[in-house]
Short mmCIF file of C-alpha atoms and ligand atoms in Angstrom, two decimals:
data_model
loop_
_atom_site.label_atom_id
_atom_site.label_comp_id
_atom_site.label_asym_id
_atom_site.label_seq_id
_atom_site.Cartn_x
_atom_site.Cartn_y
_atom_site.Cartn_z
CA UNK A 128 160.18 82.54 128.73
CA UNK A 129 156.90 82.25 125.89
CA UNK A 130 153.36 84.04 127.07
CA UNK A 131 150.13 82.32 126.01
CA UNK A 132 146.19 83.62 126.60
CA UNK A 133 145.35 79.66 126.90
CA UNK A 134 148.13 76.87 128.16
CA UNK A 135 146.25 74.25 128.83
CA UNK A 136 148.11 70.62 130.00
CA UNK A 137 146.62 67.16 129.20
CA UNK A 138 145.27 65.31 125.95
CA UNK A 139 142.40 63.67 127.05
CA UNK A 140 139.26 66.88 127.50
CA UNK A 141 141.59 68.60 127.31
CA UNK A 142 141.98 68.97 124.13
CA UNK A 143 138.20 69.95 123.31
CA UNK A 144 139.85 73.02 125.69
CA UNK A 145 142.62 73.62 123.01
CA UNK A 146 140.61 72.62 120.00
CA UNK A 147 137.88 75.73 121.15
CA UNK A 148 141.25 78.32 122.49
CA UNK A 149 142.19 77.81 119.21
CA UNK A 150 139.51 78.59 116.94
CA UNK A 151 139.01 81.60 118.89
CA UNK A 152 142.53 82.89 117.28
CA UNK A 153 143.98 82.47 120.81
CA UNK A 154 148.29 81.52 120.87
CA UNK A 155 147.69 77.40 122.83
CA UNK A 156 149.97 75.45 124.55
CA UNK A 157 149.06 72.30 124.67
CA UNK A 158 151.22 69.82 127.71
CA UNK A 159 151.04 66.00 127.84
CA UNK A 160 153.75 63.58 128.97
CA UNK A 161 152.03 61.37 126.39
CA UNK A 162 150.77 58.56 125.57
CA UNK A 163 148.20 61.75 124.02
CA UNK A 164 145.06 61.51 123.75
CA UNK A 165 144.46 60.15 128.28
CA UNK A 166 143.42 57.64 129.76
CA UNK A 167 139.49 56.68 128.23
CA UNK A 168 141.71 55.75 124.59
CA UNK A 169 145.19 54.02 126.09
CA UNK A 170 144.41 53.26 129.31
CA UNK A 171 141.46 52.70 129.93
CA UNK A 172 137.76 52.78 127.93
CA UNK A 173 138.26 52.39 124.81
CA UNK A 174 141.05 49.08 125.55
CA UNK A 175 139.18 47.69 128.09
CA UNK A 176 135.78 47.26 125.73
CA UNK A 177 137.16 46.19 123.68
CA UNK A 178 139.01 43.52 125.30
CA UNK A 179 135.09 42.58 127.04
CA UNK A 180 133.02 42.35 123.08
CA UNK A 181 134.43 39.99 123.20
CA UNK A 182 134.14 38.41 126.28
CA UNK A 183 130.88 39.18 126.60
CA UNK A 184 129.84 37.28 123.02
CA UNK A 185 132.18 34.02 124.88
CA UNK A 186 129.53 34.18 128.15
CA UNK A 187 126.70 34.26 125.97
CA UNK A 188 128.14 31.29 123.83
CA UNK A 189 128.20 29.62 127.48
CA UNK A 190 124.73 30.39 128.22
CA UNK A 191 122.39 29.82 125.61
CA UNK A 192 123.08 26.38 126.95
CA UNK A 193 119.34 27.88 128.78
CA UNK A 194 117.95 28.62 126.17
CA UNK A 195 118.60 25.22 124.77
CA UNK A 196 121.32 26.05 122.61
CA UNK A 197 124.19 23.70 123.23
CA UNK A 198 127.84 25.21 121.88
CA UNK A 199 130.68 24.93 123.04
CA UNK A 200 134.13 28.44 122.83
CA UNK A 201 136.23 25.80 121.11
CA UNK A 202 139.50 28.26 121.66
CA UNK A 203 140.36 31.56 122.58
CA UNK A 204 143.17 34.05 120.19
CA UNK A 205 143.97 35.38 123.60
CA UNK A 206 147.39 36.96 121.45
CA UNK A 207 144.22 38.39 119.13
CA UNK A 208 142.46 40.26 120.96
CA UNK A 209 145.50 42.05 122.65
CA UNK A 210 146.85 42.57 119.63
CA UNK A 211 143.59 44.39 117.79
CA UNK A 212 142.86 46.21 120.66
CA UNK A 213 146.39 47.41 120.91
CA UNK A 214 147.09 48.36 117.27
CA UNK A 215 144.20 50.00 116.98
CA UNK A 216 145.19 52.40 119.81
CA UNK A 217 148.76 53.46 118.72
CA UNK A 218 146.84 53.69 115.42
CA UNK A 219 144.47 56.52 117.68
CA UNK A 220 147.33 57.78 118.88
CA UNK A 221 149.72 58.55 116.47
CA UNK A 222 146.49 60.69 113.97
CA UNK A 223 146.24 62.03 117.28
CA UNK A 224 149.65 63.25 118.51
CA UNK A 225 149.09 63.93 114.57
CA UNK A 226 147.38 66.19 114.61
CA UNK A 227 148.31 68.40 118.14
CA UNK A 228 151.83 68.94 115.46
CA UNK A 229 149.75 70.36 111.77
CA UNK A 230 146.98 72.48 113.96
CA UNK A 231 147.22 75.60 113.99
CA UNK A 232 147.93 78.36 116.66
CA UNK A 233 148.63 76.14 118.74
CA UNK A 234 152.21 74.39 119.78
CA UNK A 235 152.09 71.24 121.35
CA UNK A 236 154.87 70.77 123.72
CA UNK A 237 155.32 66.85 124.81
CA UNK A 238 156.95 66.51 128.06
CA UNK A 239 156.26 66.71 132.03
CA UNK A 240 154.78 70.08 132.58
CA UNK A 241 154.57 71.07 136.08
CA UNK A 242 154.00 74.37 138.09
CA UNK A 243 156.98 76.53 138.98
CA UNK A 244 155.88 80.10 140.16
CA UNK A 245 152.02 81.73 139.26
CA UNK A 246 150.51 80.47 135.63
CA UNK A 247 153.49 79.62 135.18
CA UNK A 248 154.70 75.86 133.71
CA UNK A 249 158.50 73.92 133.56
CA UNK A 250 158.25 71.24 130.86
CA UNK A 251 161.00 69.78 129.14
CA UNK A 252 163.16 72.67 130.09
CA UNK A 253 161.81 75.81 129.40
CA UNK A 254 159.07 77.73 130.53
CA UNK A 255 156.13 79.06 129.66
CA UNK A 256 152.94 80.89 131.48
CA UNK A 257 149.86 81.31 129.92
CA UNK A 258 147.00 84.36 131.11
CA UNK A 259 144.59 80.78 131.35
CA UNK A 260 145.56 78.45 132.72
CA UNK A 261 143.07 74.75 132.22
CA UNK A 262 144.74 71.61 134.41
CA UNK A 263 143.61 67.86 132.33
CA UNK A 264 145.79 65.88 133.68
CA UNK A 265 143.80 63.93 134.65
CA UNK A 266 144.38 60.58 138.06
CA UNK A 267 146.75 57.20 138.02
CA UNK A 268 146.07 53.77 139.74
CA UNK A 269 145.99 54.57 143.61
CA UNK A 270 148.43 51.64 144.98
CA UNK A 271 147.67 50.56 148.27
CA UNK A 272 150.40 50.92 151.16
CA UNK A 273 150.24 46.68 151.10
CA UNK A 274 153.49 44.90 152.83
CA UNK A 275 155.40 43.31 150.31
CA UNK A 276 153.30 45.01 147.20
CA UNK A 277 156.31 46.72 145.72
CA UNK A 278 158.60 43.75 146.15
CA UNK A 279 155.86 42.23 143.59
CA UNK A 280 154.98 42.88 139.70
CA UNK A 281 151.45 43.36 140.16
CA UNK A 282 149.22 45.64 137.64
CA UNK A 283 147.51 47.16 136.79
CA UNK A 284 144.65 48.72 133.93
CA UNK A 285 147.80 49.82 132.13
CA UNK A 286 150.38 47.15 132.59
CA UNK A 287 147.84 44.45 131.30
CA UNK A 288 147.47 45.19 129.10
CA UNK A 289 150.12 45.15 127.58
CA UNK A 290 150.22 41.13 128.94
CA UNK A 291 150.74 38.64 125.57
CA UNK A 292 150.11 34.92 126.92
CA UNK A 293 146.88 34.43 129.17
CA UNK A 294 146.93 34.11 132.91
CA UNK A 295 146.21 30.45 134.25
CA UNK A 296 145.10 31.97 137.70
CA UNK A 297 144.42 36.71 138.46
CA UNK A 298 144.38 37.73 142.22
CA UNK A 299 141.91 41.03 141.87
CA UNK A 300 142.54 43.53 145.10
CA UNK A 301 139.39 45.79 144.61
CA UNK A 302 135.80 45.51 144.12
CA UNK A 303 134.60 48.68 142.76
CA UNK A 304 134.43 48.82 138.24
CA UNK A 305 137.74 48.57 137.15
CA UNK A 306 137.92 45.30 138.52
CA UNK A 307 134.25 43.80 138.41
CA UNK A 308 134.74 43.80 134.57
CA UNK A 309 138.72 43.53 134.41
CA UNK A 310 136.95 40.12 136.72
CA UNK A 311 134.78 39.23 133.87
CA UNK A 312 137.35 39.70 130.87
CA UNK A 313 139.91 37.17 132.54
CA UNK A 314 137.40 34.46 133.33
CA UNK A 315 136.15 34.89 129.96
CA UNK A 316 140.18 34.24 128.30
CA UNK A 317 139.79 31.34 131.02
CA UNK A 318 141.71 32.66 133.63
CA UNK A 319 140.89 31.21 137.10
CA UNK A 320 139.60 34.65 138.51
CA UNK A 321 139.39 36.03 142.46
CA UNK A 322 138.47 39.18 143.68
CA UNK A 323 139.37 40.33 146.95
CA UNK A 324 137.21 43.30 147.89
CA UNK A 325 137.38 44.55 151.20
CA UNK A 326 133.57 46.47 151.77
CA UNK A 327 131.07 44.19 152.57
CA UNK A 328 129.50 44.24 149.42
CA UNK A 329 130.95 44.64 144.93
CA UNK A 330 130.95 48.59 143.20
CA UNK A 331 130.12 50.64 146.61
CA UNK A 332 128.42 53.61 144.27
CA UNK A 333 125.76 50.86 143.25
CA UNK A 334 122.33 50.05 144.94
CA UNK A 335 123.12 47.48 147.44
CA UNK A 336 120.23 45.01 145.71
CA UNK A 337 122.87 45.34 142.08
CA UNK A 338 125.83 44.63 144.28
CA UNK A 339 125.25 42.05 145.70
CA UNK A 340 122.66 40.97 142.36
CA UNK A 341 126.16 41.18 140.39
CA UNK A 342 127.92 38.95 142.97
CA UNK A 343 126.12 36.15 142.86
CA UNK A 344 126.20 36.11 138.99
CA UNK A 345 130.14 37.20 138.48
CA UNK A 346 130.49 34.26 141.50
CA UNK A 347 128.90 31.83 139.00
CA UNK A 348 131.89 32.11 136.71
CA UNK A 349 135.41 33.55 140.18
CA UNK A 350 135.16 33.59 143.18
CA UNK A 351 134.20 37.17 144.96
CA UNK A 352 135.26 37.71 148.74
CA UNK A 353 133.51 40.69 150.12
CA UNK A 354 135.36 41.90 153.92
CA UNK A 355 138.81 40.67 152.87
CA UNK A 356 141.21 42.59 152.72
CA UNK A 357 144.16 42.45 151.31
CA UNK A 358 147.08 42.88 154.02
CA UNK A 359 149.74 41.11 153.09
CA UNK A 360 152.04 40.36 149.40
CA UNK A 361 153.71 37.29 148.60
CA UNK A 362 156.51 35.57 146.29
CA UNK A 363 155.70 31.78 145.96
CA UNK A 364 157.59 30.51 142.79
CA UNK A 365 156.56 32.22 140.16
CA UNK A 366 153.40 33.65 141.78
CA UNK A 367 152.00 35.52 144.20
CA UNK A 368 150.17 34.61 147.54
CA UNK A 369 147.88 37.69 148.67
CA UNK A 370 147.30 37.37 152.30
CA UNK A 371 143.39 38.63 153.72
CA UNK A 372 141.34 39.64 157.23
CA UNK A 373 138.55 38.81 156.33
CA UNK A 374 136.59 42.17 158.80
CA UNK A 375 134.79 40.33 160.44
CA UNK A 376 136.17 37.56 162.17
CA UNK A 377 139.54 38.90 162.37
CA UNK A 378 140.74 35.25 160.74
CA UNK A 379 143.15 35.89 157.93
CA UNK A 380 143.32 33.33 154.42
CA UNK A 381 145.93 32.83 152.29
CA UNK A 382 145.16 33.03 147.75
CA UNK A 383 147.41 31.67 145.43
CA UNK A 384 148.17 33.50 142.19
CA UNK A 385 149.64 34.27 139.37
CA UNK A 386 149.74 37.04 138.94
CA UNK A 387 147.98 39.92 141.50
CA UNK A 388 145.93 43.15 139.85
CA UNK A 389 145.68 45.69 142.08
CA UNK A 390 142.08 47.93 141.16
CA UNK A 391 141.44 50.17 144.40
CA UNK A 392 140.86 53.11 143.24
CA UNK A 393 142.80 56.35 141.63
CA UNK A 394 144.53 59.68 142.53
CA UNK A 395 144.57 62.93 141.50
CA UNK A 396 147.73 63.26 138.85
CA UNK A 397 148.10 67.01 140.87
CA UNK A 398 150.72 66.08 142.28
CA UNK A 399 153.92 65.79 139.77
CA UNK A 400 151.77 69.12 138.65
CA UNK A 401 153.06 70.87 141.73
CA UNK A 402 149.59 73.14 141.57
CA UNK A 403 150.00 74.58 144.71
CA UNK A 404 153.25 76.52 142.83
CA UNK A 405 150.57 78.54 140.82
CA UNK A 406 149.15 78.89 144.64
CA UNK A 407 145.86 76.01 143.60
CA UNK A 408 144.84 74.16 146.51
CA UNK A 409 143.47 70.38 146.40
CA UNK A 410 141.36 68.59 148.00
CA UNK A 411 142.41 65.91 151.04
CA UNK A 412 142.45 63.23 148.27
CA UNK A 413 144.24 65.04 146.46
CA UNK A 414 141.65 65.90 143.88
CA UNK A 415 142.04 69.75 142.84
CA UNK A 416 139.15 72.38 144.51
CA UNK A 417 137.94 74.24 142.42
CA UNK A 418 133.65 75.57 142.26
CA UNK A 419 130.54 75.18 141.37
CA UNK A 420 132.17 76.97 137.56
CA UNK A 421 135.38 74.45 138.40
CA UNK A 422 137.44 76.90 138.69
CA UNK A 423 140.35 76.22 140.89
CA UNK A 424 140.45 77.89 143.74
CA UNK A 425 143.57 80.68 142.45
CA UNK A 426 141.40 83.05 139.34
CA UNK A 427 141.55 81.53 136.09
CA UNK A 428 143.53 78.21 136.69
CA UNK A 429 140.57 75.85 135.89
CA UNK A 430 140.75 72.23 137.05
CA UNK A 431 138.27 69.17 134.61
CA UNK A 432 138.16 65.49 134.20
CA UNK A 433 138.96 63.40 137.07
CA UNK A 434 141.24 66.06 138.22
CA UNK A 435 138.97 67.18 140.20
CA UNK A 436 138.06 64.30 141.14
CA UNK A 437 134.25 65.06 141.02
CA UNK A 438 132.74 62.34 138.67
CA UNK A 439 135.99 60.64 137.52
CA UNK A 440 134.84 59.54 133.72
CA UNK A 441 134.67 60.58 129.86
CA UNK A 442 131.65 62.50 128.42
CA UNK A 443 131.67 63.88 132.25
CA UNK A 444 135.26 64.56 131.76
CA UNK A 445 134.05 66.46 128.06
CA UNK A 446 130.98 67.89 129.64
CA UNK A 447 132.77 69.33 131.38
CA UNK A 448 135.69 70.97 129.28
CA UNK A 449 133.51 71.91 127.24
CA UNK A 450 131.82 74.18 130.01
CA UNK A 451 134.95 75.59 131.01
CA UNK A 452 135.90 76.63 127.27
CA UNK A 453 132.17 77.72 126.67
CA UNK A 454 132.70 79.59 129.97
CA UNK A 455 135.93 80.61 128.66
CA UNK A 456 135.98 81.97 125.56
CA UNK A 457 132.93 83.75 125.28
CA UNK A 458 132.91 85.52 129.18
CA UNK A 459 129.25 82.80 130.19
CA UNK A 460 129.46 82.01 133.86
CA UNK A 461 127.18 78.08 133.08
CA UNK A 462 127.41 75.22 135.83
CA UNK A 463 127.93 72.06 135.60
CA UNK A 464 125.14 69.84 136.37
CA UNK A 465 126.52 66.44 137.39
CA UNK A 466 121.62 65.09 138.98
CA UNK A 467 122.39 63.70 135.17
CA UNK A 468 125.01 61.79 134.98
CA UNK A 469 125.03 58.25 133.98
CA UNK A 470 127.77 55.77 134.27
CA UNK A 471 128.13 52.45 133.36
CA UNK A 472 129.11 48.85 134.61
CA UNK A 473 130.74 46.65 131.59
CA UNK A 474 130.80 43.36 134.28
CA UNK A 475 128.83 40.81 132.88
CA UNK A 476 126.06 41.07 133.71
CA UNK A 477 125.97 45.07 132.28
CA UNK A 478 125.60 47.49 134.99
CA UNK A 479 124.09 51.85 135.14
CA UNK A 480 123.30 54.25 137.18
CA UNK A 481 122.03 58.05 137.23
CA UNK A 482 121.72 59.84 139.52
CA UNK A 483 121.26 59.27 142.99
CA UNK A 484 119.94 56.60 144.90
CA UNK A 485 117.41 55.20 147.00
CA UNK A 486 118.81 56.01 150.81
CA UNK A 487 120.31 59.27 148.63
CA UNK A 488 117.57 60.63 148.15
CA UNK A 489 115.88 59.62 151.04
CA UNK A 490 118.53 61.79 152.39
CA UNK A 491 117.07 65.52 151.59
CA UNK A 492 113.16 64.11 149.66
CA UNK A 493 110.25 62.28 150.43
CA UNK A 494 110.78 59.36 147.69
CA UNK A 495 108.64 56.63 145.53
CA UNK A 496 110.53 53.65 144.48
CA UNK A 497 109.82 51.82 141.44
CA UNK A 498 111.09 48.62 140.85
CA UNK A 499 110.96 45.54 137.79
CA UNK A 500 112.40 42.90 136.59
CA UNK A 501 113.30 41.90 132.53
CA UNK A 502 111.36 39.27 133.03
CA UNK A 503 107.90 41.41 133.57
CA UNK A 504 108.77 42.84 130.03
CA UNK A 505 108.01 40.47 126.90
CA UNK A 506 111.67 40.45 125.35
CA UNK A 507 113.53 39.65 129.01
CA UNK A 508 110.33 36.65 129.62
CA UNK A 509 111.55 35.73 125.23
CA UNK A 510 115.28 35.72 126.04
CA UNK A 511 115.18 34.14 129.52
CA UNK A 512 116.10 36.71 131.32
CA UNK A 513 115.17 36.66 135.05
CA UNK A 514 117.88 37.82 137.02
CA UNK A 515 117.92 41.60 135.50
CA UNK A 516 116.33 44.56 137.44
CA UNK A 517 115.53 47.54 137.86
CA UNK A 518 114.14 50.33 139.68
CA UNK A 519 113.59 53.50 139.73
CA UNK A 520 113.81 56.89 142.43
CA UNK A 521 111.16 59.72 142.03
CA UNK A 522 110.48 62.69 144.55
CA UNK A 523 106.94 61.35 145.64
CA UNK A 524 105.67 64.69 145.46
CA UNK A 525 106.51 66.79 141.67
CA UNK A 526 106.96 62.63 140.49
CA UNK A 527 110.75 64.03 139.09
CA UNK A 528 112.76 60.80 138.94
CA UNK A 529 116.04 61.42 141.01
CA UNK A 530 118.00 57.55 140.64
CA UNK A 531 117.31 55.00 137.59
CA UNK A 532 119.78 52.38 138.23
CA UNK A 533 119.86 49.33 136.18
CA UNK A 534 121.79 45.35 135.87
CA UNK A 535 121.09 43.22 133.43
CA UNK A 536 121.72 43.39 129.76
CA UNK A 537 122.19 46.44 127.64
CA UNK A 538 121.75 47.76 130.92
CA UNK A 539 124.38 51.30 129.21
CA UNK A 540 121.46 51.18 126.65
CA UNK A 541 118.64 51.20 127.89
CA UNK A 542 119.20 53.94 130.59
CA UNK A 543 119.84 56.71 127.76
CA UNK A 544 115.43 57.64 127.47
CA UNK A 545 116.18 58.35 131.67
CA UNK A 546 118.87 60.40 131.58
CA UNK A 547 116.71 62.09 128.73
CA UNK A 548 114.35 62.60 130.08
CA UNK A 549 115.91 63.88 134.24
CA UNK A 550 117.63 66.17 131.92
CA UNK A 551 115.58 67.87 130.42
CA UNK A 552 112.42 68.34 133.76
CA UNK A 553 112.79 64.45 134.83
CA UNK A 554 109.35 64.03 134.72
CA UNK A 555 108.34 60.39 135.52
CA UNK A 556 104.97 61.34 132.48
CA UNK A 557 107.86 61.98 130.34
CA UNK A 558 109.11 58.95 128.92
CA UNK A 559 104.94 57.84 129.32
CA UNK A 560 104.44 59.65 126.87
CA UNK A 561 106.53 57.97 123.29
CA UNK A 562 105.56 54.57 122.17
CA UNK A 563 107.62 51.83 123.31
CA UNK A 564 108.20 48.95 121.12
CA UNK A 565 106.92 45.88 122.38
CA UNK A 566 108.10 43.61 122.70
CA UNK A 567 111.43 44.69 123.53
CA UNK A 568 113.40 45.85 126.04
CA UNK A 569 113.01 49.98 126.59
CA UNK A 570 110.40 48.29 128.03
CA UNK A 571 111.17 48.06 131.02
CA UNK A 572 111.45 51.56 132.17
CA UNK A 573 107.85 52.63 131.54
CA UNK A 574 106.60 49.32 133.78
CA UNK A 575 109.56 50.51 136.39
CA UNK A 576 108.21 54.23 136.73
CA UNK A 577 104.81 52.35 136.43
CA UNK A 578 105.61 49.89 139.95
CA UNK A 579 106.30 52.52 142.51
CA UNK A 580 105.77 52.32 145.87
CA UNK A 581 106.08 54.06 149.26
CA UNK A 582 109.83 53.62 150.32
C1 FAD B 1207 140.38 51.29 133.12
C2 FAD B 1207 139.25 51.56 133.32
C3 FAD B 1207 138.76 51.56 131.98
C4 FAD B 1207 136.90 52.89 132.35
N1 FAD B 1207 136.27 52.80 131.84
C5 FAD B 1207 135.40 54.47 131.61
C6 FAD B 1207 134.17 53.78 130.51
O1 FAD B 1207 134.44 53.22 130.06
N2 FAD B 1207 133.44 55.31 130.67
C7 FAD B 1207 134.03 56.22 131.23
O2 FAD B 1207 133.08 57.03 131.24
N3 FAD B 1207 135.07 56.05 131.46
C8 FAD B 1207 136.42 55.10 131.53
N4 FAD B 1207 136.62 56.05 132.20
C9 FAD B 1207 137.14 56.79 133.10
C10 FAD B 1207 137.86 57.80 132.22
O3 FAD B 1207 139.14 56.54 131.60
C11 FAD B 1207 138.39 58.87 132.36
O4 FAD B 1207 137.15 59.52 132.96
C12 FAD B 1207 138.40 60.03 131.40
O5 FAD B 1207 139.87 59.22 130.68
C13 FAD B 1207 139.22 60.89 132.58
O6 FAD B 1207 139.93 62.01 131.10
P1 FAD B 1207 140.99 63.17 131.31
O7 FAD B 1207 140.63 64.02 130.33
O8 FAD B 1207 140.57 63.87 133.46
O9 FAD B 1207 142.19 62.44 132.28
P2 FAD B 1207 142.69 61.50 130.91
O10 FAD B 1207 142.69 61.65 130.19
O11 FAD B 1207 143.65 61.05 132.18
O12 FAD B 1207 144.18 62.91 130.52
C14 FAD B 1207 145.34 63.06 131.56
C15 FAD B 1207 146.40 63.17 130.89
O13 FAD B 1207 147.39 64.55 131.51
C16 FAD B 1207 148.61 63.84 130.90
N5 FAD B 1207 148.96 64.40 132.30
C17 FAD B 1207 149.04 64.05 133.36
N6 FAD B 1207 150.28 64.26 133.99
C18 FAD B 1207 151.07 65.42 133.27
C19 FAD B 1207 151.46 66.71 133.37
N7 FAD B 1207 152.37 66.43 134.79
N8 FAD B 1207 152.62 66.96 132.19
C20 FAD B 1207 152.24 66.37 131.38
N9 FAD B 1207 150.60 66.42 131.30
C21 FAD B 1207 150.71 65.40 131.56
C22 FAD B 1207 148.94 62.46 130.98
O14 FAD B 1207 149.42 62.42 130.30
C23 FAD B 1207 147.04 62.09 129.77
O15 FAD B 1207 147.47 62.31 128.99
C24 FAD B 1207 137.67 54.63 132.42
C25 FAD B 1207 138.75 54.53 133.70
C26 FAD B 1207 139.39 52.94 133.08
C27 FAD B 1207 141.17 53.22 134.61
#
C-alpha cells in the first residue's frame, strides 16, 4: 500500500488543496473519477452561464420594445450555443488534466475511490493511505422518489448539456435556482417551459418578495405553478406527462411536454466514498458533518465544499479549501465565516443575496429594513427598470448590515460592495464614505441603506 502525507478526493475545490500540499513539499495523492474540474466547470456554474448569456441577450432584445425599439430575434442557432459551451469545457478539462499529470509531487488517481478503513482508500483496485485526508467529493442531482420517474428518460443539469436540438416544450420539476436559471435559458431559446414547484413559492431561501417578483416576471415568458407537487411521471408518445397535486386543494392536474428536467436539489457524494469506513459521520441528509475548522468527526479528515452541505457555491467551496489547507499546512486554526457569503441566481431578472433575510435576522436581532426600487435611482429610471428592488437588513443598535437582497439587472455585480463592507466590519456608513458615480445603478445600494425603517 502506498502512503501519502495528503490525500485529496475531488478535483473541484480539492485542486486548491492538492496544489497547496505539493507546493509545501508534501507527498500528495489526488483522486477523481472524472471529469476533472468538478461540478462548476463541467455541469454547473460555467456551462450554465455560457448558455444563459445568450439567453439574456435574446430577452433584452425582446424587451427593447418598452424603450421604443422594435427589434426581432430572427434566428437562434441552438446547436452553436451548445457546441461553444461543450468545446470550452472540453478545453479546460484537458488543460486541468494535463496539469495534474505533470505536477511534481502529485500522484493523480483517475478513478472512483472509496474508504476501506481508517485513512485508507481504494482506487482502481489499489490501496492508498494518507496522514491527512481532504474530502472534496461534491454533490450530484437529487432524484426524488416520484412514481414512474425511472420509466422516462428525464433530464438533469448534467444530461441537458448534451442536447443537440432545441426542445419544443419542457416541464421542470423544481423551483430552486437551477430550475429558474434553466427555465430562463430554455424559454429564451423558444421552448415552451412549465415550472412545477412543490413549495408555495420559487427560490425558497430568498426573501418572499423576491420570490414573488421572480414569479411575476417569469410568468410572462413561461408557465409557473407553485404549490404543485409532482406525484407521477408517465410516458406519452414521444413525450412525458407529469401528474401534479395542488398543495391547497389536493386536486390533481396533468401537464405534458416533450421532456422533463428534474431540478429539486442536490445530494452529497459522501455515500459513493463510503466515508463511514473511516469513521466519518454524515448528517441525516447525507452531508458530511464538520466542525468550525471543517474537520470531520475523524481527526485529520476534513470535508470541504458541497460534500459538507454548508453553502453550496463555488466561491464558498474554494474559500473553505483555502482555509483548511492553510490550517493543515501552517498549523493554524482559522474558521470559515459564512456571514458574508453571497450568492447569485442568473434568472431573468437576476437575483443576488448576502447574509440574513428579514425573517432570519428577526430571530436574533432588533432590526431596521431599507427598501428601494431601481426606479429610485436615475440610471434605473433611464433603463425603464420598473420592477427591480433592493432590500437591506440592518441591526438597529449597531447599524451593522446583516443582509442585503437584490432582484433586477446586474444584481450580482451590485451586491459586491455590500459583501465587501460586510466582510470588513459591516457598517452601512462604510458604503456611504465612497462616492458613488452618478448616474449609475450602484447608487441603489446607498439609497436602499438610506431608507431604513423599523421592521
Ligand atoms: C447547474 C448548476 C449551476 C451552478 N451554478 C453556480 C454558480 O453560478 N455559482 C456558484 O457559485 N455555484 C454554482 N453551482 C454550485 C457549484 O457548482 C458547486 O457548489 C461547486 O462546484 C462545488 O464544488 P466542490 O469542489 O465542493 O465539488 P465538485 O466540484 O462537485 O467536485 C467534486 C469532485 O469529486 C469527484 N468525486 C466525487 N465522488 C468521488 C469518488 N467517490 N471518487 C473519486 N472522485 C469523486 C467528482 O468527480 C468531482 O470532480 C452550480 C451547480 C449546478 C449543479
